[in-house]
Amino acid sequence: SAVISQKPSRDICQRGTSLTIQCQVDSQVTMMFWYRQQPGQSLTLIATANQGSEATYESGFVIDKFPISRPNLTFSTLTVSNMSPEDSSIYLCSVRAGGTGTGDYGYTFGSGTRLTVV
Amino acid sequence: AQSVAQPEDQVNVAEGNPLTVKCTYSVSGNPYLFWYVQYPNRGLQFLLKYITGDNLVKGSYGFEAEFNKSQTSFHLKKPSALVSDSALYFCAVTSGGYNKLIFGAGTRLAVHP
């Protein structure tokens, strides 16, 4: 299955600033997914990122707050913009384990970015 | 719309006893179902999945799950719990293809010595 390198692993940021999170995959994948896990909560899907097109955002998430780039089939970034303490969460990227083929329908997750906004 | 329900916030089990963590789902189309485990300060680890075929799926660390289409359930089970199984467990569903994976609220499993 695919291996994801996600960074930074954690950061403490000042309110009003922005943080960009990177995910690098060791194989080409069609779709990448970005999730948020607020403290003590489940994973909530932020958006789905396809290479060469704009990301598709879930209800409650907007591009101005969470811009996403997907320049190629192995890399994506998520930016958390104009941060407030409510953005303190773990952010995770995910890919379909099968890559661009039919695969085995599993999903692989990055190790996560623990963000604290002060 | 896809949804997953994990009705129990926490499950408490004595070590050596069988455990069950419940999950029900709602999707249009055929469901693809997953269980993940999250240990404190660690990433999400894949346990098992149901895509098609046998309703009983065996996964990592001795866990298994049974797909029940009529009850739209996918409960996670283990015959004999270990203290080291204590963690947060998530059920997730997608309806096939390259669709997004939707997670349940999670169930915290506590296995007592």
Coordinates of N, CA and C in Angstrom, one line a residue:
Chain A
S1 N 0.8 -1.2 0.0 CA 0.0 0.0 0.0 C 0.9 1.2 0.0
A2 N 0.3 2.4 -0.3 CA 1.0 3.6 -0.4 C 1.5 4.1 1.0
V3 N 2.7 4.8 0.9 CA 3.2 5.4 2.1 C 3.2 6.9 2.0
I4 N 2.7 7.5 3.0 CA 2.5 9.0 3.0 C 3.4 9.6 4.0
S5 N 4.1 10.6 3.6 CA 4.9 11.5 4.5 C 4.2 12.8 4.6
Q6 N 3.9 13.1 5.9 CA 3.1 14.3 6.2 C 4.0 15.2 7.1
K7 N 4.0 16.5 6.8 CA 4.7 17.4 7.6 C 4.2 18.8 7.6
P8 N 4.3 19.6 8.7 CA 5.0 19.2 9.9 C 4.2 18.2 10.7
S9 N 4.8 17.6 11.7 CA 4.1 16.7 12.5 C 3.3 17.5 13.6
R10 N 3.8 18.6 14.0 CA 3.1 19.5 14.9 C 3.6 20.9 14.8
D11 N 2.8 21.8 15.2 CA 3.2 23.2 15.2 C 2.3 24.0 16.1
I12 N 2.8 25.0 16.7 CA 2.1 26.0 17.5 C 2.2 27.3 16.8
C13 N 1.0 27.9 16.5 CA 0.9 29.1 15.6 C 0.2 30.2 16.3
Q14 N 0.5 31.4 15.9 CA -0.2 32.6 16.5 C -1.5 32.8 15.7
R15 N -2.5 33.2 16.4 CA -3.8 33.5 15.7 C -3.6 34.5 14.6
G16 N -4.3 34.4 13.5 CA -4.2 35.3 12.4 C -3.2 34.9 11.4
T17 N -2.4 33.9 11.7 CA -1.4 33.5 10.7 C -1.9 32.3 10.0
S18 N -1.1 31.8 9.0 CA -1.5 30.6 8.2 C -0.4 29.5 8.3
L19 N -0.8 28.3 8.2 CA 0.1 27.2 8.2 C -0.2 26.3 7.0
T20 N 0.8 25.9 6.3 CA 0.7 25.0 5.1 C 1.2 23.6 5.5
I21 N 0.4 22.6 5.3 CA 0.7 21.2 5.6 C 0.9 20.5 4.3
Q22 N 2.0 19.7 4.3 CA 2.3 19.0 3.1 C 2.1 17.5 3.2
C23 N 1.7 16.8 2.1 CA 1.6 15.4 2.1 C 2.3 14.9 0.8
Q24 N 3.3 14.0 1.0 CA 4.0 13.4 -0.2 C 3.7 11.9 -0.2
V25 N 3.3 11.4 -1.3 CA 2.9 10.0 -1.4 C 4.0 9.3 -2.3
D26 N 4.3 8.0 -1.9 CA 5.4 7.3 -2.6 C 4.9 6.7 -3.9
S27 N 3.7 6.9 -4.3 CA 3.2 6.4 -5.6 C 2.1 7.3 -6.1
Q28 N 1.8 7.2 -7.4 CA 0.8 8.1 -8.0 C -0.6 7.7 -7.5
V29 N -1.4 8.7 -7.1 CA -2.7 8.5 -6.7 C -3.7 9.5 -7.3
T30 N -4.9 9.0 -7.6 CA -5.8 9.9 -8.3 C -6.4 10.9 -7.3
M31 N -6.8 10.4 -6.2 CA -7.5 11.3 -5.2 C -6.7 11.4 -3.9
M32 N -6.7 12.6 -3.4 CA -6.2 12.7 -2.0 C -7.3 13.4 -1.2
F33 N -7.3 13.0 0.1 CA -8.4 13.5 0.9 C -7.7 14.2 2.1
W34 N -8.4 15.3 2.6 CA -7.9 16.0 3.8 C -9.0 15.9 4.8
Y35 N -8.5 15.6 6.1 CA -9.5 15.4 7.2 C -9.0 16.3 8.3
R36 N -10.0 16.7 9.2 CA -9.7 17.3 10.4 C -10.2 16.5 11.6
Q37 N -9.4 16.4 12.6 CA -9.9 15.7 13.8 C -9.7 16.6 15.0
Q38 N -10.8 17.2 15.4 CA -10.8 18.1 16.6 C -10.6 17.3 17.8
P39 N -10.1 17.9 18.9 CA -9.8 17.2 20.1 C -10.9 16.3 20.6
G40 N -10.6 15.0 20.8 CA -11.6 14.1 21.3 C -12.7 13.8 20.3
Q41 N -12.6 14.2 19.1 CA -13.7 14.0 18.1 C -13.2 13.0 17.0
S42 N -14.2 12.7 16.1 CA -13.9 11.8 15.0 C -13.2 12.6 13.8
L43 N -13.0 11.9 12.7 CA -12.4 12.6 11.6 C -13.5 13.1 10.7
T44 N -13.3 14.4 10.3 CA -14.3 15.1 9.4 C -13.6 15.4 8.1
L45 N -14.2 15.0 7.0 CA -13.6 15.3 5.7 C -13.7 16.8 5.4
I46 N -12.6 17.3 5.1 CA -12.5 18.8 4.7 C -12.8 18.9 3.2
A47 N -12.0 18.1 2.4 CA -12.1 18.2 0.9 C -11.4 17.0 0.3
T48 N -11.7 16.9 -1.0 CA -11.1 15.9 -1.9 C -10.3 16.6 -2.9
A49 N -9.1 16.2 -3.1 CA -8.2 16.9 -4.0 C -7.8 16.0 -5.2
N50 N -8.2 16.5 -6.4 CA -7.8 15.8 -7.6 C -6.7 16.6 -8.3
Q51 N -5.8 15.9 -8.9 CA -4.8 16.5 -9.7 C -5.3 17.3 -10.9
G52 N -5.0 18.5 -11.0 CA -5.4 19.3 -12.2 C -6.7 19.9 -12.2
S53 N -7.4 19.8 -11.0 CA -8.7 20.5 -10.9 C -8.8 21.0 -9.5
E54 N -9.8 21.9 -9.3 CA -10.0 22.5 -7.9 C -10.5 21.4 -7.0
A55 N -10.2 21.5 -5.7 CA -10.6 20.6 -4.7 C -12.1 20.7 -4.5
T56 N -12.7 19.6 -4.1 CA -14.2 19.6 -3.8 C -14.3 19.7 -2.3
Y57 N -15.0 20.7 -1.8 CA -15.1 20.9 -0.3 C -16.4 20.4 0.2
E58 N -16.3 19.9 1.4 CA -17.5 19.4 2.1 C -18.2 20.6 2.8
S59 N -19.4 20.3 3.1 CA -20.3 21.4 3.7 C -19.6 21.9 5.0
G60 N -19.5 23.2 5.2 CA -18.9 23.8 6.3 C -17.4 24.2 6.1
F61 N -16.9 23.8 5.0 CA -15.5 24.1 4.7 C -15.4 24.9 3.4
V62 N -14.6 26.0 3.4 CA -14.5 26.8 2.2 C -13.1 27.0 1.8
I63 N -12.9 27.3 0.5 CA -11.6 27.4 -0.1 C -10.8 28.5 0.5
D64 N -11.4 29.6 0.9 CA -10.7 30.8 1.4 C -10.0 30.4 2.7
K65 N -10.6 29.6 3.5 CA -10.1 29.2 4.8 C -9.1 28.0 4.7
F66 N -9.4 27.1 3.8 CA -8.6 25.9 3.6 C -8.2 25.7 2.2
P67 N -7.4 26.6 1.6 CA -7.0 26.4 0.2 C -6.1 25.1 0.1
I68 N -6.3 24.4 -1.0 CA -5.6 23.1 -1.3 C -4.9 23.2 -2.6
S69 N -3.7 22.7 -2.7 CA -3.1 22.6 -4.0 C -2.8 21.1 -4.3
R70 N -2.8 20.8 -5.5 CA -2.6 19.4 -6.0 C -1.8 19.4 -7.3
P71 N -0.5 19.8 -7.2 CA 0.2 20.0 -8.5 C 0.5 18.8 -9.3
N72 N 0.6 17.6 -8.6 CA 0.9 16.4 -9.3 C 0.2 15.2 -8.6
L73 N 0.5 14.0 -9.1 CA -0.2 12.8 -8.6 C 0.4 12.3 -7.3
T74 N 1.5 12.9 -6.8 CA 2.1 12.4 -5.6 C 2.2 13.4 -4.4
F75 N 1.6 14.6 -4.6 CA 1.8 15.7 -3.6 C 0.6 16.6 -3.5
S76 N 0.3 17.0 -2.3 CA -0.8 18.0 -2.0 C -0.4 18.8 -0.8
T77 N -0.9 20.0 -0.8 CA -0.8 20.8 0.4 C -2.2 21.3 0.9
L78 N -2.4 21.5 2.2 CA -3.5 22.1 2.8 C -3.0 23.3 3.6
T79 N -3.6 24.4 3.3 CA -3.3 25.6 4.1 C -4.5 26.0 5.1
V80 N -4.2 26.2 6.3 CA -5.1 26.7 7.3 C -4.9 28.2 7.4
S81 N -5.8 29.0 7.0 CA -5.6 30.4 6.8 C -6.2 31.2 8.0
N82 N -5.6 32.3 8.3 CA -6.2 33.2 9.3 C -6.7 32.4 10.5
M83 N -5.7 31.8 11.1 CA -6.1 30.8 12.2 C -6.6 31.4 13.4
S84 N -7.5 30.7 14.1 CA -8.0 31.0 15.4 C -7.9 29.8 16.3
P85 N -8.0 30.0 17.6 CA -7.9 28.8 18.5 C -8.8 27.6 18.1
E86 N -10.0 28.0 17.5 CA -10.9 26.9 17.1 C -10.4 26.0 16.0
D87 N -9.3 26.4 15.3 CA -8.7 25.6 14.3 C -7.7 24.6 14.9
S88 N -7.5 24.6 16.2 CA -6.6 23.7 16.8 C -7.2 22.3 16.7
S89 N -6.4 21.4 16.0 CA -6.9 20.1 15.6 C -5.7 19.3 15.1
I90 N -6.0 18.0 14.8 CA -5.1 17.2 14.0 C -5.6 17.2 12.6
Y91 N -4.7 17.5 11.6 CA -5.1 17.5 10.2 C -4.4 16.3 9.6
L92 N -5.2 15.5 8.8 CA -4.6 14.3 8.2 C -4.9 14.3 6.7
C93 N -4.0 13.8 6.0 CA -4.2 13.5 4.6 C -4.4 12.0 4.4
S94 N -5.1 11.6 3.3 CA -5.3 10.2 3.0 C -5.4 10.0 1.5
V95 N -5.1 8.7 1.2 CA -5.2 8.3 -0.2 C -5.8 7.0 -0.3
R96 N -6.3 6.6 -1.5 CA -6.7 5.3 -1.7 C -5.5 4.4 -1.9
A97 N -5.4 3.3 -1.2 CA -4.2 2.5 -1.1 C -3.9 1.9 -2.5
G98 N -4.8 1.8 -3.4 CA -4.6 1.1 -4.6 C -4.0 2.0 -5.7
G99 N -3.8 3.3 -5.4 CA -3.2 4.2 -6.4 C -4.2 4.5 -7.5
T100 N -3.7 4.6 -8.7 CA -4.5 5.0 -9.8 C -5.3 3.8 -10.4
G101 N -4.9 2.6 -10.0 CA -5.6 1.4 -10.5 C -6.7 1.0 -9.6
T102 N -7.2 -0.2 -9.8 CA -8.4 -0.6 -9.0 C -8.0 -0.9 -7.6
G103 N -6.8 -1.3 -7.4 CA -6.3 -1.5 -6.0 C -7.1 -2.4 -5.1
D104 N -6.9 -2.2 -3.9 CA -7.6 -3.1 -2.9 C -8.6 -2.3 -2.1
Y105 N -8.9 -1.1 -2.5 CA -9.9 -0.2 -1.9 C -9.6 0.2 -0.5
G106 N -8.4 -0.1 0.0 CA -8.0 0.4 1.3 C -7.6 1.9 1.2
Y107 N -7.6 2.5 2.3 CA -7.2 3.9 2.4 C -6.1 4.0 3.4
T108 N -5.1 4.8 3.0 CA -3.9 5.0 3.9 C -3.9 6.4 4.4
F109 N -3.5 6.6 5.6 CA -3.5 7.9 6.2 C -2.1 8.4 6.6
G110 N -1.8 9.7 6.4 CA -0.6 10.3 7.0 C -0.6 10.2 8.5
S111 N 0.5 10.5 9.1 CA 0.6 10.5 10.5 C 0.0 11.6 11.2
G112 N -0.4 12.6 10.4 CA -1.1 13.8 11.0 C -0.3 14.9 11.4
T113 N -0.9 16.1 11.4 CA -0.3 17.4 11.9 C -1.1 17.9 13.0
R114 N -0.4 17.9 14.2 CA -1.1 18.4 15.4 C -0.9 19.9 15.5
L115 N -2.0 20.7 15.2 CA -1.9 22.1 15.2 C -2.5 22.7 16.5
T116 N -1.8 23.6 17.1 CA -2.3 24.4 18.2 C -2.2 25.8 17.9
V117 N -3.3 26.5 18.0 CA -3.3 28.0 17.7 C -3.5 28.7 19.0
V118 N -2.6 29.7 19.3 CA -2.6 30.4 20.5 C -2.8 31.9 20.3
Chain B
A1 N -27.0 10.2 1.1 CA -25.7 10.6 1.8 C -25.3 9.5 2.6
Q2 N -24.0 9.4 2.7 CA -23.4 8.3 3.6 C -23.3 8.7 5.0
S3 N -23.5 7.7 5.9 CA -23.4 8.0 7.3 C -23.0 6.8 8.1
V4 N -22.4 6.9 9.2 CA -22.0 5.8 10.1 C -22.4 6.2 11.5
A5 N -22.9 5.2 12.2 CA -23.3 5.4 13.6 C -22.5 4.4 14.5
Q6 N -21.9 4.9 15.5 CA -21.3 4.1 16.5 C -22.0 4.4 17.8
P7 N -22.9 3.6 18.2 CA -23.8 4.0 19.3 C -23.2 4.1 20.7
E8 N -22.1 3.5 20.8 CA -21.4 3.5 22.2 C -20.2 4.4 22.2
D9 N -20.2 5.4 23.1 CA -19.0 6.2 23.2 C -17.9 5.4 23.8
Q10 N -18.2 4.5 24.7 CA -17.1 3.7 25.4 C -17.6 2.3 25.6
V11 N -16.7 1.4 25.5 CA -17.0 0.0 25.8 C -15.9 -0.5 26.8
N12 N -16.4 -1.1 27.8 CA -15.5 -1.6 28.9 C -15.6 -3.1 28.9
V13 N -14.4 -3.7 28.9 CA -14.3 -5.2 28.8 C -13.2 -5.6 29.8
A14 N -13.4 -6.8 30.4 CA -12.3 -7.4 31.2 C -11.4 -8.2 30.3
E15 N -10.1 -8.1 30.6 CA -9.1 -8.8 29.8 C -9.5 -10.3 29.7
G16 N -9.4 -10.9 28.5 CA -9.7 -12.3 28.3 C -11.2 -12.5 27.9
N17 N -12.0 -11.5 28.1 CA -13.4 -11.6 27.6 C -13.6 -11.2 26.2
P18 N -14.6 -11.7 25.5 CA -14.9 -11.3 24.1 C -15.3 -9.8 24.1
L19 N -15.0 -9.1 23.0 CA -15.4 -7.7 22.9 C -16.2 -7.5 21.6
T20 N -17.1 -6.6 21.6 CA -17.8 -6.2 20.4 C -17.9 -4.7 20.4
V21 N -17.6 -4.1 19.3 CA -17.8 -2.6 19.1 C -18.7 -2.5 17.9
K22 N -19.8 -1.8 18.2 CA -20.9 -1.7 17.2 C -20.8 -0.6 16.2
C23 N -21.3 -0.9 15.0 CA -21.3 0.0 13.9 C -22.5 -0.3 13.0
T24 N -23.2 0.8 12.6 CA -24.3 0.7 11.6 C -24.0 1.7 10.6
Y25 N -24.5 1.5 9.4 CA -24.2 2.4 8.3 C -25.4 2.7 7.4
S26 N -25.3 3.8 6.6 CA -26.3 4.1 5.6 C -25.6 4.6 4.4
V27 N -25.8 3.9 3.3 CA -25.2 4.4 2.0 C -26.2 4.1 0.9
S28 N -26.0 4.8 -0.2 CA -26.7 4.4 -1.4 C -25.8 3.5 -2.2
G29 N -26.2 2.4 -2.7 CA -25.3 1.5 -3.4 C -24.6 0.5 -2.4
N30 N -23.7 -0.2 -3.0 CA -23.0 -1.2 -2.2 C -22.0 -0.6 -1.2
P31 N -22.0 -1.0 0.1 CA -21.1 -0.3 1.0 C -19.7 -1.0 1.0
Y32 N -18.7 -0.2 1.2 CA -17.4 -0.6 1.5 C -17.1 -0.2 2.9
L33 N -16.8 -1.1 3.8 CA -16.8 -0.8 5.2 C -15.4 -1.1 5.8
F34 N -15.0 -0.2 6.7 CA -13.6 -0.3 7.3 C -13.7 -0.1 8.8
W35 N -12.7 -0.7 9.4 CA -12.4 -0.4 10.8 C -11.0 0.1 11.0
Y36 N -10.8 1.2 11.7 CA -9.5 1.7 12.0 C -9.3 1.9 13.5
V37 N -8.1 1.8 14.0 CA -7.8 2.0 15.4 C -6.8 3.2 15.6
Q38 N -7.0 3.9 16.6 CA -6.1 5.1 16.9 C -5.6 5.0 18.3
Y39 N -4.3 4.8 18.5 CA -3.8 4.8 19.8 C -3.4 6.3 20.2
P40 N -3.3 6.6 21.5 CA -2.9 7.9 21.9 C -1.7 8.5 21.2
N41 N -1.8 9.7 20.6 CA -0.6 10.3 20.0 C 0.0 9.5 18.9
R42 N -0.8 8.7 18.3 CA -0.4 7.9 17.1 C -1.3 8.1 16.0
G43 N -0.9 7.7 14.8 CA -1.8 7.8 13.6 C -2.9 6.8 13.6
L44 N -3.6 6.8 12.5 CA -4.7 5.9 12.3 C -4.2 4.6 11.7
Q45 N -4.6 3.5 12.3 CA -4.1 2.2 11.7 C -5.3 1.4 11.2
F46 N -5.1 0.9 10.0 CA -6.1 0.0 9.4 C -6.2 -1.3 10.1
L47 N -7.5 -1.8 10.4 CA -7.7 -3.1 11.0 C -8.2 -4.1 10.0
L48 N -9.3 -3.7 9.3 CA -9.9 -4.6 8.3 C -10.9 -3.9 7.5
K49 N -11.3 -4.6 6.4 CA -12.3 -4.0 5.5 C -13.2 -5.1 4.9
Y50 N -14.4 -4.7 4.6 CA -15.3 -5.5 3.8 C -15.6 -4.8 2.5
I51 N -15.3 -5.5 1.4 CA -15.6 -5.0 0.1 C -16.7 -5.8 -0.6
T52 N -16.5 -7.1 -0.6 CA -17.4 -8.1 -1.2 C -17.0 -9.5 -0.7
G53 N -17.8 -10.5 -0.9 CA -17.4 -11.8 -0.6 C -18.0 -12.3 0.8
D54 N -17.2 -13.0 1.5 CA -17.6 -13.6 2.8 C -18.0 -12.4 3.8
N55 N -19.1 -12.7 4.5 CA -19.6 -11.6 5.4 C -18.7 -11.5 6.6
L56 N -17.9 -12.6 7.0 CA -17.0 -12.5 8.1 C -15.6 -12.1 7.6
V57 N -15.1 -11.0 8.1 CA -13.8 -10.5 7.6 C -12.9 -10.6 8.8
K58 N -11.7 -11.2 8.5 CA -10.6 -11.2 9.6 C -9.6 -10.2 9.3
G59 N -9.1 -9.6 10.4 CA -8.1 -8.5 10.2 C -6.9 -8.6 11.1
S60 N -6.3 -7.5 11.3 CA -5.1 -7.4 12.1 C -5.4 -7.7 13.6
Y61 N -4.4 -8.1 14.3 CA -4.4 -8.2 15.8 C -5.5 -9.1 16.3
G62 N -6.0 -10.1 15.5 CA -7.0 -11.0 16.0 C -8.4 -10.5 15.9
F63 N -8.6 -9.3 15.3 CA -9.9 -8.7 15.2 C -10.7 -9.3 14.0
E64 N -12.0 -9.3 14.1 CA -12.8 -9.7 12.9 C -14.1 -8.8 12.9
A65 N -14.8 -8.8 11.8 CA -16.0 -8.1 11.8 C -17.0 -8.8 10.9
E66 N -18.3 -8.7 11.2 CA -19.3 -9.4 10.4 C -20.2 -8.4 9.7
F67 N -20.2 -8.5 8.4 CA -21.1 -7.6 7.6 C -22.5 -8.3 7.6
N68 N -23.5 -7.4 8.0 CA -24.9 -7.9 8.0 C -25.7 -6.9 7.1
K69 N -26.0 -7.3 5.9 CA -26.7 -6.4 5.0 C -28.1 -6.0 5.5
S70 N -28.8 -7.0 6.0 CA -30.2 -6.7 6.4 C -30.3 -5.8 7.6
Q71 N -29.3 -5.9 8.5 CA -29.3 -5.0 9.6 C -28.4 -3.8 9.4
T72 N -27.8 -3.7 8.2 CA -26.8 -2.6 7.9 C -25.8 -2.4 9.0
S73 N -25.2 -3.5 9.4 CA -24.3 -3.4 10.5 C -22.9 -4.0 10.1
F74 N -21.9 -3.6 10.8 CA -20.5 -4.1 10.6 C -19.8 -4.0 11.9
H75 N -20.2 -4.9 12.9 CA -19.7 -4.9 14.2 C -18.3 -5.5 14.3
L76 N -17.4 -4.9 15.1 CA -16.1 -5.3 15.3 C -16.0 -6.3 16.5
K77 N -15.3 -7.4 16.3 CA -15.3 -8.4 17.4 C -13.9 -8.9 17.6
K78 N -13.7 -9.4 18.8 CA -12.4 -10.1 19.2 C -12.8 -11.1 20.2
P79 N -12.3 -12.4 20.1 CA -12.8 -13.4 21.0 C -12.2 -13.2 22.4
S80 N -11.0 -12.7 22.5 CA -10.4 -12.5 23.8 C -9.6 -11.2 23.9
A81 N -10.1 -10.2 24.7 CA -9.5 -8.9 24.7 C -8.2 -8.8 25.5
L82 N -7.3 -8.0 25.0 CA -6.1 -7.7 25.7 C -6.1 -6.2 26.2
V83 N -5.3 -6.0 27.3 CA -5.2 -4.6 27.8 C -4.7 -3.7 26.7
S84 N -3.8 -4.3 25.9 CA -3.2 -3.5 24.8 C -4.1 -3.1 23.7
D85 N -5.3 -3.7 23.7 CA -6.4 -3.3 22.7 C -7.1 -2.0 23.1
S86 N -6.8 -1.5 24.2 CA -7.4 -0.2 24.7 C -7.0 0.9 23.7
A87 N -8.0 1.5 23.1 CA -7.7 2.5 22.1 C -9.0 3.1 21.6
L88 N -9.0 4.0 20.6 CA -10.1 4.6 20.0 C -10.4 3.9 18.7
Y89 N -11.6 3.4 18.5 CA -11.9 2.6 17.2 C -12.9 3.4 16.4
F90 N -12.6 3.4 15.1 CA -13.5 4.1 14.2 C -14.0 3.2 13.1
C91 N -15.3 3.2 12.8 CA -15.9 2.6 11.7 C -16.0 3.6 10.6
A92 N -15.8 3.2 9.3 CA -15.9 4.1 8.2 C -16.6 3.4 7.0
V93 N -17.2 4.2 6.2 CA -17.9 3.7 5.0 C -17.7 4.5 3.8
T94 N -17.6 3.9 2.7 CA -17.8 4.6 1.4 C -18.6 3.7 0.5
S95 N -19.1 4.2 -0.6 CA -20.0 3.5 -1.4 C -19.3 3.0 -2.7
G96 N -18.0 2.8 -2.6 CA -17.3 2.2 -3.8 C -16.7 3.2 -4.7
G97 N -15.9 2.7 -5.6 CA -15.2 3.6 -6.5 C -14.1 4.3 -5.8
Y98 N -13.9 5.6 -6.1 CA -12.9 6.4 -5.4 C -13.6 7.4 -4.5
N99 N -14.7 7.0 -3.9 CA -15.5 7.9 -3.1 C -14.8 8.2 -1.8
K100 N -15.2 9.3 -1.2 CA -14.7 9.7 0.1 C -15.2 8.7 1.2
L101 N -14.3 8.7 2.2 CA -14.5 7.8 3.3 C -15.1 8.6 4.5
I102 N -16.3 8.1 5.0 CA -17.0 8.9 6.1 C -16.8 8.1 7.3
F103 N -16.5 8.7 8.4 CA -16.2 8.1 9.7 C -17.3 8.2 10.7
G104 N -17.4 7.2 11.5 CA -18.3 7.3 12.7 C -17.6 8.1 13.8
A105 N -18.4 8.3 14.9 CA -17.9 9.2 15.9 C -16.8 8.6 16.7
G106 N -16.6 7.3 16.6 CA -15.6 6.6 17.4 C -16.1 6.0 18.7
T107 N -15.5 4.9 19.1 CA -15.8 4.2 20.3 C -14.5 3.9 21.0
R108 N -14.5 4.4 22.3 CA -13.3 4.2 23.1 C -13.4 2.8 23.8
L109 N -12.4 2.0 23.5 CA -12.4 0.6 24.1 C -11.5 0.7 25.3
A110 N -11.9 0.2 26.5 CA -11.1 0.1 27.7 C -11.1 -1.3 28.1
V111 N -10.0 -1.9 28.1 CA -9.8 -3.3 28.5 C -9.1 -3.3 29.9
H112 N -9.8 -3.8 30.9 CA -9.3 -3.8 32.3 C -8.6 -5.1 32.6
P113 N -7.5 -5.1 33.3 CA -6.8 -6.3 33.7 C -7.7 -7.2 34.7

